[in-house]
Amino acid sequence: MAKSNLLKTADVTFLDLLGNGKKYRVPAFQRDYAWEDEQWEDLWSDIVELREDPGSAHYIGAIVLKALTDREFQIIDGQQRVATLTVLALAVIAQLRALPGSELEQRANAERAEQLRHRFIGEKDPASLQESSKLFLNDTDDGFFQDYLVQLRTPINPRALPKSNRQLWQCFQWFMRRVQARGLEGEALARLLSDTVARQLLFIQITVEDDLSAYTVFETLNARGLELSSTDLLKNYLFSRVKTPTDLAALQRRWLTRRRHF
């Protein structure tokens, strides 16, 4: 019997995605972080325009998800946008913590930063009090993302980082400069994230049931971002069929070896 409802679509905000207690994982085989100044500038320009018109909204493309449980999803497409918006959120949080002012103002900004962190970055388990991230990147990027960006730590030697890790760090610095240049006070800065970014940027969310449906949508989708080659699309589909971690690691090594020879 053929499956029904192979995919479900809905309009969602960044708040709907990360502000609801759900977790999102980028599959190990997905492409590393690759956005650069051009994509950051386009996104920031949209945000600046939206802030001037609080009643407006702007679509920033599609996000394709595969449900693992009712609270955990794989990001099949859209990880560049979600990762970038999360890094932007971290830049806002870092700036809130760094704002000067009276002791009362600094306490208020620290509270704002903490609330935004819980909403968009990670939540503490009420029993263990351990923080768990809402977003997990691929094998290449997640270690750096969790250990440095999420913790707001500066890497010792950014130039020695792998390219995609370096891109993530440059993304954080780029948005820090833009956020600082706005000169916003605590409440206005927090609203830039909690209102403008979280509520006015819209995704078309596509949730699929299986890997083949995910690949079909991923291949035909013309979302905003960096276009994938046919080779990338084929790799993503083939890697998605591998279920054993050791087999996946071996396939990744062989794929990288092959790519270096072509």
Short mmCIF file of C-alpha atoms in Angstrom, two decimals, residues 22 25 77 180 215 233 258:
data_model
loop_
_atom_site.label_atom_id
_atom_site.label_comp_id
_atom_site.label_asym_id
_atom_site.label_seq_id
_atom_site.Cartn_x
_atom_site.Cartn_y
_atom_site.Cartn_z
CA LYS A 22 12.73 20.57 19.83
CA ARG A 25 20.54 17.48 13.83
CA ASP A 77 18.04 21.03 3.67
CA GLN A 180 27.66 46.48 17.75
CA TYR A 215 16.13 13.25 -1.32
CA LEU A 233 23.02 15.60 -4.12
CA ARG A 258 38.20 10.11 -4.27
#
